Coordinates of C-alpha atoms in Angstrom, one line a residue:
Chain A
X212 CA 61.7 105.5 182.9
X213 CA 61.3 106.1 179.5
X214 CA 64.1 108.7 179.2
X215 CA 66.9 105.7 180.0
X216 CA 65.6 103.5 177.1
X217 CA 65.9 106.0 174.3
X218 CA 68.7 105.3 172.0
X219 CA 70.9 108.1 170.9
X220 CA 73.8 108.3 168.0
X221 CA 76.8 109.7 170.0
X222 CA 79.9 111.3 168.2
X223 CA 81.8 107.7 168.8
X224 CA 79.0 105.8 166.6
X225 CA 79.4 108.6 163.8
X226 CA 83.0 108.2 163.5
X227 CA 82.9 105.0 163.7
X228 CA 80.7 105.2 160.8
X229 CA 83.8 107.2 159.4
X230 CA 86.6 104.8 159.6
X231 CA 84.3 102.0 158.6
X232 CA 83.7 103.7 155.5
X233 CA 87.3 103.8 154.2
X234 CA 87.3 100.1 152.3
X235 CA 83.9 101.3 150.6
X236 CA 85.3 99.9 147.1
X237 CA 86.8 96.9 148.7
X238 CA 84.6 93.4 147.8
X239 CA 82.8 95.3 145.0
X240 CA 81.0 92.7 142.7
X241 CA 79.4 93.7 139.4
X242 CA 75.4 92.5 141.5
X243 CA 74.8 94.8 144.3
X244 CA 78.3 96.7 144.4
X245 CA 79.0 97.8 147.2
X246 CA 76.6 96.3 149.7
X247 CA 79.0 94.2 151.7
X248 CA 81.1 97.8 152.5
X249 CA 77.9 99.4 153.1
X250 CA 76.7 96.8 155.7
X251 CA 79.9 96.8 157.3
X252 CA 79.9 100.2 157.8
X253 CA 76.5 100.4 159.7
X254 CA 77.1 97.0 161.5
X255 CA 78.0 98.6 164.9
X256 CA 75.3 101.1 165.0
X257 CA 73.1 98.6 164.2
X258 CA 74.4 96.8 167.0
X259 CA 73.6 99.8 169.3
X260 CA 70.6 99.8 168.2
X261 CA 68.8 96.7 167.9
X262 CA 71.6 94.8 170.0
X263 CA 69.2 93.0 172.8
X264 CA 66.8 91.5 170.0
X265 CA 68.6 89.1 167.9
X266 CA 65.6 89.1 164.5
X267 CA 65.5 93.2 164.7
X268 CA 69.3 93.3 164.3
X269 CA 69.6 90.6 162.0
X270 CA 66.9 92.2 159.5
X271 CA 68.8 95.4 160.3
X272 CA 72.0 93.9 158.7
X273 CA 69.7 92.8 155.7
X274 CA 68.6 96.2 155.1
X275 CA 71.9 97.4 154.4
X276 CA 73.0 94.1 152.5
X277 CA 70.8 95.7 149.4
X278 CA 72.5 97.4 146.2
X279 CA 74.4 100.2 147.0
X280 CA 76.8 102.4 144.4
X281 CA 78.3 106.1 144.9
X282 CA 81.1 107.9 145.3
X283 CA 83.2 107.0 148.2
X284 CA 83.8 110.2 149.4
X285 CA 79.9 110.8 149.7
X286 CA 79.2 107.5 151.1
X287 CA 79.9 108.8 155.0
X288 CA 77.5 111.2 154.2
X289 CA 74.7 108.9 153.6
X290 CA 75.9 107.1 156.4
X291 CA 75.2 109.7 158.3
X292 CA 71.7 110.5 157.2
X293 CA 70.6 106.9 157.4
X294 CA 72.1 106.6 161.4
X295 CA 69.6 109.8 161.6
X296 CA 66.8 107.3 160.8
X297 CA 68.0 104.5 162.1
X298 CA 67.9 106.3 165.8
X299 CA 64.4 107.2 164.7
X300 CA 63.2 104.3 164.0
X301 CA 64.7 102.5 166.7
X302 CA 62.5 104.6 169.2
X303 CA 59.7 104.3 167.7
X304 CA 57.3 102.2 167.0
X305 CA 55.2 103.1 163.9
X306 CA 58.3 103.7 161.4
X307 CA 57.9 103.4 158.2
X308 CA 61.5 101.5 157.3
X309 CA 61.0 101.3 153.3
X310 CA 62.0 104.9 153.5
X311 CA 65.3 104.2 154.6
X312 CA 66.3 101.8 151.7
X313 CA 64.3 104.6 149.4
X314 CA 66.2 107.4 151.2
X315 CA 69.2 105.4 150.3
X316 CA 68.3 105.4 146.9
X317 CA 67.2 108.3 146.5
X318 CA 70.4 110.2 147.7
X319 CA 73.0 107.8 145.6
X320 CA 72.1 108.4 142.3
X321 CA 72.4 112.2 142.2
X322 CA 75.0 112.2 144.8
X323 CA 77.5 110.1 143.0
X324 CA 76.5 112.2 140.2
X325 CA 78.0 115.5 142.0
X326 CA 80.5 113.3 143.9
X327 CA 82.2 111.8 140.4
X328 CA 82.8 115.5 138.6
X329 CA 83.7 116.6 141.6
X330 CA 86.4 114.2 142.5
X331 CA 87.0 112.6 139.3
X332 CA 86.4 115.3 137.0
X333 CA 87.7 118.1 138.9
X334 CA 90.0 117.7 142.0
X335 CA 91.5 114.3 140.0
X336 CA 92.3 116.7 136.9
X337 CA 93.5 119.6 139.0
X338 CA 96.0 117.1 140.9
X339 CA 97.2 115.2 138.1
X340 CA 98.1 118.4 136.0
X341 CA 99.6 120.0 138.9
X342 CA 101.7 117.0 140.0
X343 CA 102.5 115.7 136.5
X344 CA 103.8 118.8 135.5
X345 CA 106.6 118.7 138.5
X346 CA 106.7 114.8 138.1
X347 CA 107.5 114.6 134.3
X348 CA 111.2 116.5 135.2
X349 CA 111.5 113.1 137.9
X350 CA 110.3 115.4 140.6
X351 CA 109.2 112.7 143.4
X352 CA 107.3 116.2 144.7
X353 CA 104.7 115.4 142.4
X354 CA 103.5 112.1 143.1
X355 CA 103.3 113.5 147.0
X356 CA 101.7 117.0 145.9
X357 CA 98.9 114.8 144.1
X358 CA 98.5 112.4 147.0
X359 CA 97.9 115.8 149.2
X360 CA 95.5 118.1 146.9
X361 CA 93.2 114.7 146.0
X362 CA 93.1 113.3 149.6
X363 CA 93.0 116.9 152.0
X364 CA 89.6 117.4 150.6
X365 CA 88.4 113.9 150.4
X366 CA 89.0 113.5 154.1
X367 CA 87.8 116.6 155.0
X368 CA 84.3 115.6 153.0
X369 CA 84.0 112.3 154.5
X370 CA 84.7 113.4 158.0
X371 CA 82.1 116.6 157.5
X372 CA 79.6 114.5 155.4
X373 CA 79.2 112.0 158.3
X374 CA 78.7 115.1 160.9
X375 CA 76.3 116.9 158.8
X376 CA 74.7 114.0 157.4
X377 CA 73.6 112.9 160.5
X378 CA 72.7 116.4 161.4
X379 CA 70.7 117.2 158.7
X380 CA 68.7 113.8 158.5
X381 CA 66.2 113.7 155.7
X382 CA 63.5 117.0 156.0
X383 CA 66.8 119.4 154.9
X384 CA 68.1 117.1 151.9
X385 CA 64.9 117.3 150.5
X386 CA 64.9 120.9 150.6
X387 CA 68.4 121.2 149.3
X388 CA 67.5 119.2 146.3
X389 CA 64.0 121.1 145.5
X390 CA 66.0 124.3 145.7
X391 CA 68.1 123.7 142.6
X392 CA 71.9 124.1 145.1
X393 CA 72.5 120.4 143.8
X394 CA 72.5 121.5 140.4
X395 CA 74.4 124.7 141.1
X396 CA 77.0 122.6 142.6
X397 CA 77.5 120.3 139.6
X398 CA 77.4 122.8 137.4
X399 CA 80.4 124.9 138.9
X400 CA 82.3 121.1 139.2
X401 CA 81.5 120.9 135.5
X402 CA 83.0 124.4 134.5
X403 CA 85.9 124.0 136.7
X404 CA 86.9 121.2 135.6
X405 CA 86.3 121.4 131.7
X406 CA 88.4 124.8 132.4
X407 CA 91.5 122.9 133.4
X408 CA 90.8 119.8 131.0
X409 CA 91.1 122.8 128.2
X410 CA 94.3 124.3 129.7
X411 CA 95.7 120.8 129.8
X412 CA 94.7 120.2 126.0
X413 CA 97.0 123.0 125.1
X414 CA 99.9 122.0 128.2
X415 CA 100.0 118.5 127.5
X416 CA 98.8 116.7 124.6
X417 CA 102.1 117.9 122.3
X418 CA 102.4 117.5 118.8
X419 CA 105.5 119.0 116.8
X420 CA 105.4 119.5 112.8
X421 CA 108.9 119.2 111.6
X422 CA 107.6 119.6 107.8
X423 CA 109.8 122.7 106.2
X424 CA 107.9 124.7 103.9
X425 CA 109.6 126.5 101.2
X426 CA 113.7 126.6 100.9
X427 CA 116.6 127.9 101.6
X428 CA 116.5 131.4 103.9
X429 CA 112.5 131.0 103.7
X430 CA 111.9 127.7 104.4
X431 CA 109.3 127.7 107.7
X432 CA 108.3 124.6 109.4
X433 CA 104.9 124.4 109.4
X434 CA 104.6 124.5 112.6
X435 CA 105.9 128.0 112.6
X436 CA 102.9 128.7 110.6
X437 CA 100.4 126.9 112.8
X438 CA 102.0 128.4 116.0
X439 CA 101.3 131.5 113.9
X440 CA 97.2 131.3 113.3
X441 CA 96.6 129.9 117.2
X442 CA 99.1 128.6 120.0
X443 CA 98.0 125.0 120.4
X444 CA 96.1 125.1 117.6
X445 CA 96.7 121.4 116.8
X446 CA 96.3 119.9 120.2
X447 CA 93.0 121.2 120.5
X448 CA 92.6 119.3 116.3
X449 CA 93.4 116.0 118.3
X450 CA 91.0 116.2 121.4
X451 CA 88.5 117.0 118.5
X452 CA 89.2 114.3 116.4
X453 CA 89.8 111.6 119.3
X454 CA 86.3 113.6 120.8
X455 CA 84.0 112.7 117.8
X456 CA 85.7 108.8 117.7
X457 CA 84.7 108.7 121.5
X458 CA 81.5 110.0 120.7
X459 CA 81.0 107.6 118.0
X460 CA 81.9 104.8 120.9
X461 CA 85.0 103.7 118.9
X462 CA 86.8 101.8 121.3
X463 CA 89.5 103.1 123.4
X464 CA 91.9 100.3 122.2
X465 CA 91.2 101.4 118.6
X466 CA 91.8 105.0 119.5
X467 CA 95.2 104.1 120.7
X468 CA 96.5 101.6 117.8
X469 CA 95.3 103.8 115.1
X470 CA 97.2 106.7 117.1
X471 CA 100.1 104.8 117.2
X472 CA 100.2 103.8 113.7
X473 CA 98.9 107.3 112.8
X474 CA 102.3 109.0 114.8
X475 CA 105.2 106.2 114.2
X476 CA 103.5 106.8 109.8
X477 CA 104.1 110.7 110.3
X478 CA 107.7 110.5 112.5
X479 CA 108.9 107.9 110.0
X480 CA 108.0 110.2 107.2
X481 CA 110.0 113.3 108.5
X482 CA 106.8 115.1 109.2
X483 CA 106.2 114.8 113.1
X484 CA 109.1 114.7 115.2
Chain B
X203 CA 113.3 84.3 133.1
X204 CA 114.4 87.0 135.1
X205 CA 115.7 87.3 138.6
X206 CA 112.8 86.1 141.2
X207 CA 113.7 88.8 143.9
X208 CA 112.9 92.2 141.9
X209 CA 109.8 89.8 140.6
X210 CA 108.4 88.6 143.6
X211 CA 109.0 92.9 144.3
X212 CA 107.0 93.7 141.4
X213 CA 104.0 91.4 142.4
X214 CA 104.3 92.8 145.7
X215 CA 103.6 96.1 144.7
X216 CA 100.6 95.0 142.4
X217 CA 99.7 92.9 145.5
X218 CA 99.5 96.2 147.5
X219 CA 97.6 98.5 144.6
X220 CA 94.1 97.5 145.2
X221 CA 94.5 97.4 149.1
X222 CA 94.1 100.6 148.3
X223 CA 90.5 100.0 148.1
X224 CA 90.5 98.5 151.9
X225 CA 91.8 102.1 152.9
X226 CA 89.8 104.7 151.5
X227 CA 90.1 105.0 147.7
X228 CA 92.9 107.7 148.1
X229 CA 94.5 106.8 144.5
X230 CA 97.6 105.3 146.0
X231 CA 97.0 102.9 142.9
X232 CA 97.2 105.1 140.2
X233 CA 100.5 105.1 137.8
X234 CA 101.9 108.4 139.0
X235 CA 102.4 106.6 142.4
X236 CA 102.6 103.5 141.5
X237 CA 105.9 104.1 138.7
X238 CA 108.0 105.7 141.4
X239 CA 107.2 102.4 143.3
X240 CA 108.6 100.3 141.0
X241 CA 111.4 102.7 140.3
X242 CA 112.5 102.6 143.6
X243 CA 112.3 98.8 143.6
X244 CA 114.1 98.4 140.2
X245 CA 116.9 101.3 141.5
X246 CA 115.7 104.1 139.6
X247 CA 113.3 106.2 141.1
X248 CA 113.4 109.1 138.6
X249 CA 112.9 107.2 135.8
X250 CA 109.9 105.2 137.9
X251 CA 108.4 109.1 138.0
X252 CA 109.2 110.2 134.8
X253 CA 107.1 106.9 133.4
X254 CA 104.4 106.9 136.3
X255 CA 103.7 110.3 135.1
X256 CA 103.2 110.1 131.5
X257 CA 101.3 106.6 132.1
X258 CA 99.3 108.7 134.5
X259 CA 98.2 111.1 131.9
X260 CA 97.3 108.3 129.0
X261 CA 95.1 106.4 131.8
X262 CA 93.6 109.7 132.8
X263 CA 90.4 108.9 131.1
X264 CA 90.6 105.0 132.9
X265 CA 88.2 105.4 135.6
X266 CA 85.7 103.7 137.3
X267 CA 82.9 105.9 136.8
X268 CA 79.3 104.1 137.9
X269 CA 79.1 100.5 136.4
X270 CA 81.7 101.1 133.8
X271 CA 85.0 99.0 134.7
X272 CA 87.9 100.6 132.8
X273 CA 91.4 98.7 131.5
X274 CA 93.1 97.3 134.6
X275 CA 95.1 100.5 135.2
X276 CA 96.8 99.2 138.0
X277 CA 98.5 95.8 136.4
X278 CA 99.2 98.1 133.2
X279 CA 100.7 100.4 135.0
X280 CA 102.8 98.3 137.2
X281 CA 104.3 95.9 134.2
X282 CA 104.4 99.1 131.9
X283 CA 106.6 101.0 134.3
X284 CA 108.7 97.9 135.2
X285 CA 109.5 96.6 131.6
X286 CA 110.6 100.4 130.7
X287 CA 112.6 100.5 133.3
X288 CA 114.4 97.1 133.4
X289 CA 114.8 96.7 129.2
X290 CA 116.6 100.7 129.8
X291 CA 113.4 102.0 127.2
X292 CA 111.6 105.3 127.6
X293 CA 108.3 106.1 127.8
X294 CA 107.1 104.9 124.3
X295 CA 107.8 101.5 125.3
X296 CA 105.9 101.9 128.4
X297 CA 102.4 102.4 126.6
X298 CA 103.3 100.1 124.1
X299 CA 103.2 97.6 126.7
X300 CA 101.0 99.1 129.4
X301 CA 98.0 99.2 127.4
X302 CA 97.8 95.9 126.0
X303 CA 98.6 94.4 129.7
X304 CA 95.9 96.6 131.3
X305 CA 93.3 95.3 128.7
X306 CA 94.3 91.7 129.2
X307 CA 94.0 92.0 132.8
X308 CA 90.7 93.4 132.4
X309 CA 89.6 90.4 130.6
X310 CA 91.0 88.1 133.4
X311 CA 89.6 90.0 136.1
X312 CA 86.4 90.2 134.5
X313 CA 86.4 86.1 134.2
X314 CA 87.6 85.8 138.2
X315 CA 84.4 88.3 139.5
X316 CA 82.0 85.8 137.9
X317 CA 82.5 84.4 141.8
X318 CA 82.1 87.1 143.8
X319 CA 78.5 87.6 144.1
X320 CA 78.5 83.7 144.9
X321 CA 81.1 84.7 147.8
X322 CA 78.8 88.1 148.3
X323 CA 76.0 85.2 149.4
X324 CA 78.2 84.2 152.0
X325 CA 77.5 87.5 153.7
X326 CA 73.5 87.2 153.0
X327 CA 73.7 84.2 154.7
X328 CA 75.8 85.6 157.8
X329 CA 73.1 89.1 157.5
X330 CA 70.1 86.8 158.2
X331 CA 72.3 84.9 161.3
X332 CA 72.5 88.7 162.6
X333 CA 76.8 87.7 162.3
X334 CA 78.1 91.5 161.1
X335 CA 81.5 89.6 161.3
X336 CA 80.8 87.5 158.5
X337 CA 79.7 90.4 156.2
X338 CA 83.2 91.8 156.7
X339 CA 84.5 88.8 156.0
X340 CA 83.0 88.1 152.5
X341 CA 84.0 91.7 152.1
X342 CA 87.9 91.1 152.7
X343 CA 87.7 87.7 151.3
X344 CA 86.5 89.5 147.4
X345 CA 88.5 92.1 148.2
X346 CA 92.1 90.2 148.8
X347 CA 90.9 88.1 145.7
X348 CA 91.3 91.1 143.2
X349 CA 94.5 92.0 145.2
X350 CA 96.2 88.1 145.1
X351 CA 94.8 88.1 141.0
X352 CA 96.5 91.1 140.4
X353 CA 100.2 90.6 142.5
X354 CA 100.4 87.2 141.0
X355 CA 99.6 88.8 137.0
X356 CA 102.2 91.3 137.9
X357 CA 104.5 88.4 139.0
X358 CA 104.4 86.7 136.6
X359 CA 104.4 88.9 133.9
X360 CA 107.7 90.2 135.1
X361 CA 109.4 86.8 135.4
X362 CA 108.3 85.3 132.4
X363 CA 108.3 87.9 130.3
X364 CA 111.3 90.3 130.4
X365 CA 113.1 88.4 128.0
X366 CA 110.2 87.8 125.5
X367 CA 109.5 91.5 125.8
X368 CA 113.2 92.3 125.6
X369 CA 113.9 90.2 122.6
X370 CA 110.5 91.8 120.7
X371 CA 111.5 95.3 121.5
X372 CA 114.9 94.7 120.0
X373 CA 113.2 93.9 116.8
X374 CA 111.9 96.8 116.2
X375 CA 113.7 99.9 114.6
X376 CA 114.2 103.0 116.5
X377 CA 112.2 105.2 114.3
X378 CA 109.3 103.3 115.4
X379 CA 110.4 103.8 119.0
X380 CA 110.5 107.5 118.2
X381 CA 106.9 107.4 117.0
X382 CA 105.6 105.7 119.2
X383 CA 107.1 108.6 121.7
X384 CA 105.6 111.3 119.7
X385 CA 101.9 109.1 119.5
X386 CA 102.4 108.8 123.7
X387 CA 101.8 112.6 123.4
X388 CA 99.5 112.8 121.7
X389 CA 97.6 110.1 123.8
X390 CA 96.3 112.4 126.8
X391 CA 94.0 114.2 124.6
X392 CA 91.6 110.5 124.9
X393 CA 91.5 110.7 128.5
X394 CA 90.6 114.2 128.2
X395 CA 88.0 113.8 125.4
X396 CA 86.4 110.7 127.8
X397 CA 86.2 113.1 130.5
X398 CA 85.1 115.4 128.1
X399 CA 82.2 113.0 127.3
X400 CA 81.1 112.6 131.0
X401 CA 80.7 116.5 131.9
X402 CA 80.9 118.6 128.5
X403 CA 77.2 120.1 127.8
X404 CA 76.6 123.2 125.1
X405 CA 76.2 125.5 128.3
X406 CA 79.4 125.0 129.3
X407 CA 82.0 124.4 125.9
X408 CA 82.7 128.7 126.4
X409 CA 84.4 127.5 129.3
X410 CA 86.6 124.7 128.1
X411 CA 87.9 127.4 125.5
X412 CA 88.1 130.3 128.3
X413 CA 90.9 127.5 129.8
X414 CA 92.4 126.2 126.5
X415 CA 92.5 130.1 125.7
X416 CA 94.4 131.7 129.3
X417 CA 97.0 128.7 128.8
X418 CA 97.7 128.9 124.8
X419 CA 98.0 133.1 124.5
X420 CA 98.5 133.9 127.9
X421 CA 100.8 130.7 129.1
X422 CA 99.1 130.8 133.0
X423 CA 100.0 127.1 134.4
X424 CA 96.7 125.2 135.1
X425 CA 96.6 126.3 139.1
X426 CA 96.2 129.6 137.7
X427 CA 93.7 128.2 135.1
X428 CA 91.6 126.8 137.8
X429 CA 91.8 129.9 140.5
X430 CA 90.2 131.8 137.6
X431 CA 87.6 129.3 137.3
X432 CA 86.8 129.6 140.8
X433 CA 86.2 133.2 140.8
X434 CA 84.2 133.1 137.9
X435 CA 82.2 130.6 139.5
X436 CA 81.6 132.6 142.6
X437 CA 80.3 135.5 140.8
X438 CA 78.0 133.3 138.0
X439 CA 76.3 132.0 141.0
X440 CA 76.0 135.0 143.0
X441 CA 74.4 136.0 139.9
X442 CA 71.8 133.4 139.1
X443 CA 70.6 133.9 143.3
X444 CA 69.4 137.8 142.7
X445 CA 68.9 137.5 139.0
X446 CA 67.2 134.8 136.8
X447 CA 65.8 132.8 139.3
X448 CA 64.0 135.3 141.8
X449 CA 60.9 133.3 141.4
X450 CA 62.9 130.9 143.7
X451 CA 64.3 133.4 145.5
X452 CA 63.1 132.8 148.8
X453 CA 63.4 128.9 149.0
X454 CA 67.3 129.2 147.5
X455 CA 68.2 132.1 149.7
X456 CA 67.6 130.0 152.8
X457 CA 69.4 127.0 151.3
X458 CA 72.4 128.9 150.6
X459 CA 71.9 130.9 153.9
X460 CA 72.1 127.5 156.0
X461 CA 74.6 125.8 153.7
X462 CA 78.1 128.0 155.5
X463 CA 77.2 125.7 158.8
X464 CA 78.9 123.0 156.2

């Protein structure tokens, strides 16, 4: 019967492909990346699949052995879609399977894109301010809270992506992307986090004029007078400053020294403190 | 030299960083978790926060973001927090000696990966055998690599140079220690202006001041910063669906439509 030879992706292959995508940045080389996690995480399906002939599941392993890079939050997701095609392909006979490395390719580039200001950019920022906040007064709730707010919905991604990828297989993805909700979602990562990354200017990058103006009963620091024109005024100075240097692709290193010297000249001097 | 126990501790604990990798990226290696580590280890947790936090901040902007590999936060952070804590120093002598470390380590890491794509050819080799076993094996075998280079710099950075450190930082005056803790505050402000970099465009800068703004004049704490971004994000986008793009309309309403199943 034809019915008992189809192939089918069960729940157990999916999260599978979920646990086996945890050590996606582990054996990451500056050629293909992450290819080696990539492989590993599709070896058993692949072994589902093409199991009872030896040169199908080899090339099968080689497919996945190409250059792979993105977010590892996102990668379940992909993994997902491609086990979608894989169980295609694998019960059929006229496949085209150059569209599952393009597929691959295709989805990396503009989902690492969204994944990185998400997870870097946004939830990263939100949970370090939070956390470092508690954990600058030696708070040991801090370090925990940041573990928590970075990791609940980085688990909850990779375990939906993987569902949903597979789900969705390649006709919808398409169609997300030619509607424009990819770009929607980066943009509101992009204004969340450039929101917080502004309230953190003024919350933690602290700078403190000790300089008196003027003498005796009317002597102000001058920090009294910046305070008066704009709270924070001066922090948001610095971001500029160390914004234009980044811009001009002064070194980080650079950035640091000359800040260094810059504050220990200015403390030294009575005018910082 | 210094006592081998709280050393071999130390390399332990930069050992252990980057198998962080192996179990799902979950940050486990970054400073702020990292500094209470070695706090604990060296008997002082709160001081192992206090530091893991403020390294946190200055690294916030050291990210792996596509190919670009950033200063070896990890080894920094590790060596930073412990020298710190055993020389009894505060947090400006943890960046003075974090970010050098963290660069140098970088520059040794970047010398040791020159073999991993010969190793990654292992695992070709086992691909075209159909032997999945062997792909996970060049994968743990690169990946323990970066974990061994990393516990043994942390090592022996620790044993051999506590007392070099020591005897340098007693050189110098106070007042430089006391810049150097004003500069460390000022130092967040480059991870911020790299993040900047990677997401600032013209169409958004309104909303970087709309933050900087609500926490300067009106002091709300950066949860409340960001619950106010999400409600303005909610109505922006409800916005753009039945206004400016209604030549779209009918494709995007369906892809939001079907988007709640995720």
């Amino acid at each position: 019967m034809m019915t008992s030879n189809e192939k089918k992706v069960t729940k157990k292959d999916l999260m599978r492909i979920f646990w086996r995508s945890l050590p996606m940045e582990f054996g990451w080389n500056y050629e293909r990346q992450m290819h080696l996690a990539f492989a590993h995480m599709m070896s058993p399906l692949m072994k589902k699949l093409y199991g009872e002939d030896d040169a199908q599941y080899a090339n099968s392993l080689e497919r996945h052995m190409e250059f792979f890079n993105c977010t590892p939050q996102i990668v379940p997701f992909i993994g997902g879609v491609v086990a979608s095609m894989e169980e295609t392909n694998a019960n059929s006979d006229d496949f085209d399977l150059s569209s599952i490395s393009s597929i691959k390719t295709a989805l990396m580039g503009p989902l690492s894109g969204i994944g990185d200001s998400i997870f870097m950019g946004t939830i990263r920022v939100i949970a370090t301010g939070l956390a470092v906040s508690l954990a600058e007064k030696g708070n040991i709730l801090g370090p925990i809270l940041f573990l928590l707010l970075y990791n609940i919905p980085a688990y909850l991604l990779r375990y939906y992506g993987v569902m949903s990828g597979y789900k969705l297989g390649v006709g919808y993805l398409t169609k997300i992307q030619e509607s424009g909700l990819m770009e929607t979602f980066k943009k509101a990562a992009s204004i969340l986090g450039v929101m917080v990354i502004g309230a953190m200017t003024n919350e933690m990058v602290a700078i403190n004029f000790t300089l008196k103006l003027g003498s005796g009963d009317e002597a102000q620091t001058l920090q009294n007078i910046l305070d008066g024109m704009m709270p924070g005024l001066m922090s948001l100075v610095v971001l500029y400053i160390f914004y234009k240097l980044n811009k001009r692709k002064v070194n980080v290193l650079w950035q640091i020294l000359g800040a260094a010297i810059i504050g220990v000249l200015l403390t030294w001097y009575g005018i910082l403190g | 030299m210094g006592d081998i126990v709280p050393a071999l501790l130390i390399g332990l604990i930069g050992f252990l960083g980057p198998m962080d990798f192996a179990i799902g990226s979950n940050l486990l290696n970054r400073p702020i978790i990292m500094g209470p580590l070695v706090g604990l280890v060296l008997g002082d947790l709160t001081q192992g926060i206090i530091i893991g936090a403020s390294l946190e901040l200055i690294f916030m902007g050291a990210i792996s973001v596509g190919a670009y590999l950033p200063p070896d936060v990890i080894v920094g952070g590790v060596l930073g927090t412990a020298f710190a804590i055993s020389l009894g120093q505060g947090v400006g002598a943890a960046i003075t000696i974090a970010m050098p470390i963290a660069m140098l380590s970088l520059a040794i890491g970047n010398l040791l990966s020159i073999i991993f794509p010969m190793i990654a050819h292992s695992g070709d080799r086992a691909a075209s055998e159909g032997n999945a076993r062997g792909i996970t094996k060049s994968m743990w075998t690169i990946g323990l690599l970066e974990c061994t280079r990393r516990g043994v710099l942390c090592f022996l950075g620790f044993y051999l140079g506590s007392s070099q450190i020591e005897h340098v930082l007693s050189m110098i005056p106070d007042k430089i220690i006391n810049g150097l803790e004003v500069s460390a505050n000022l130092l967040p402000a480059i991870g911020f202006a790299i993040l900047l970099q990677m997401i600032l465009n013209k169409s958004i800068i309104p909303y970087f001041f709309l933050g900087f703004l609500l926490s300067s004049y009106l002091h709300v704490p950066v949860l409340g910063v960001a619950m106010f971004g999400l409600v303005l994000i909610f109505i922006t986008m409800k916005f753009n669906n039945t206004g400016s793009h209604s030549m779209t309309n009918t494709i995007t309403g369906q892809g939001v439509e079907d988007d709640d199943d995720f």
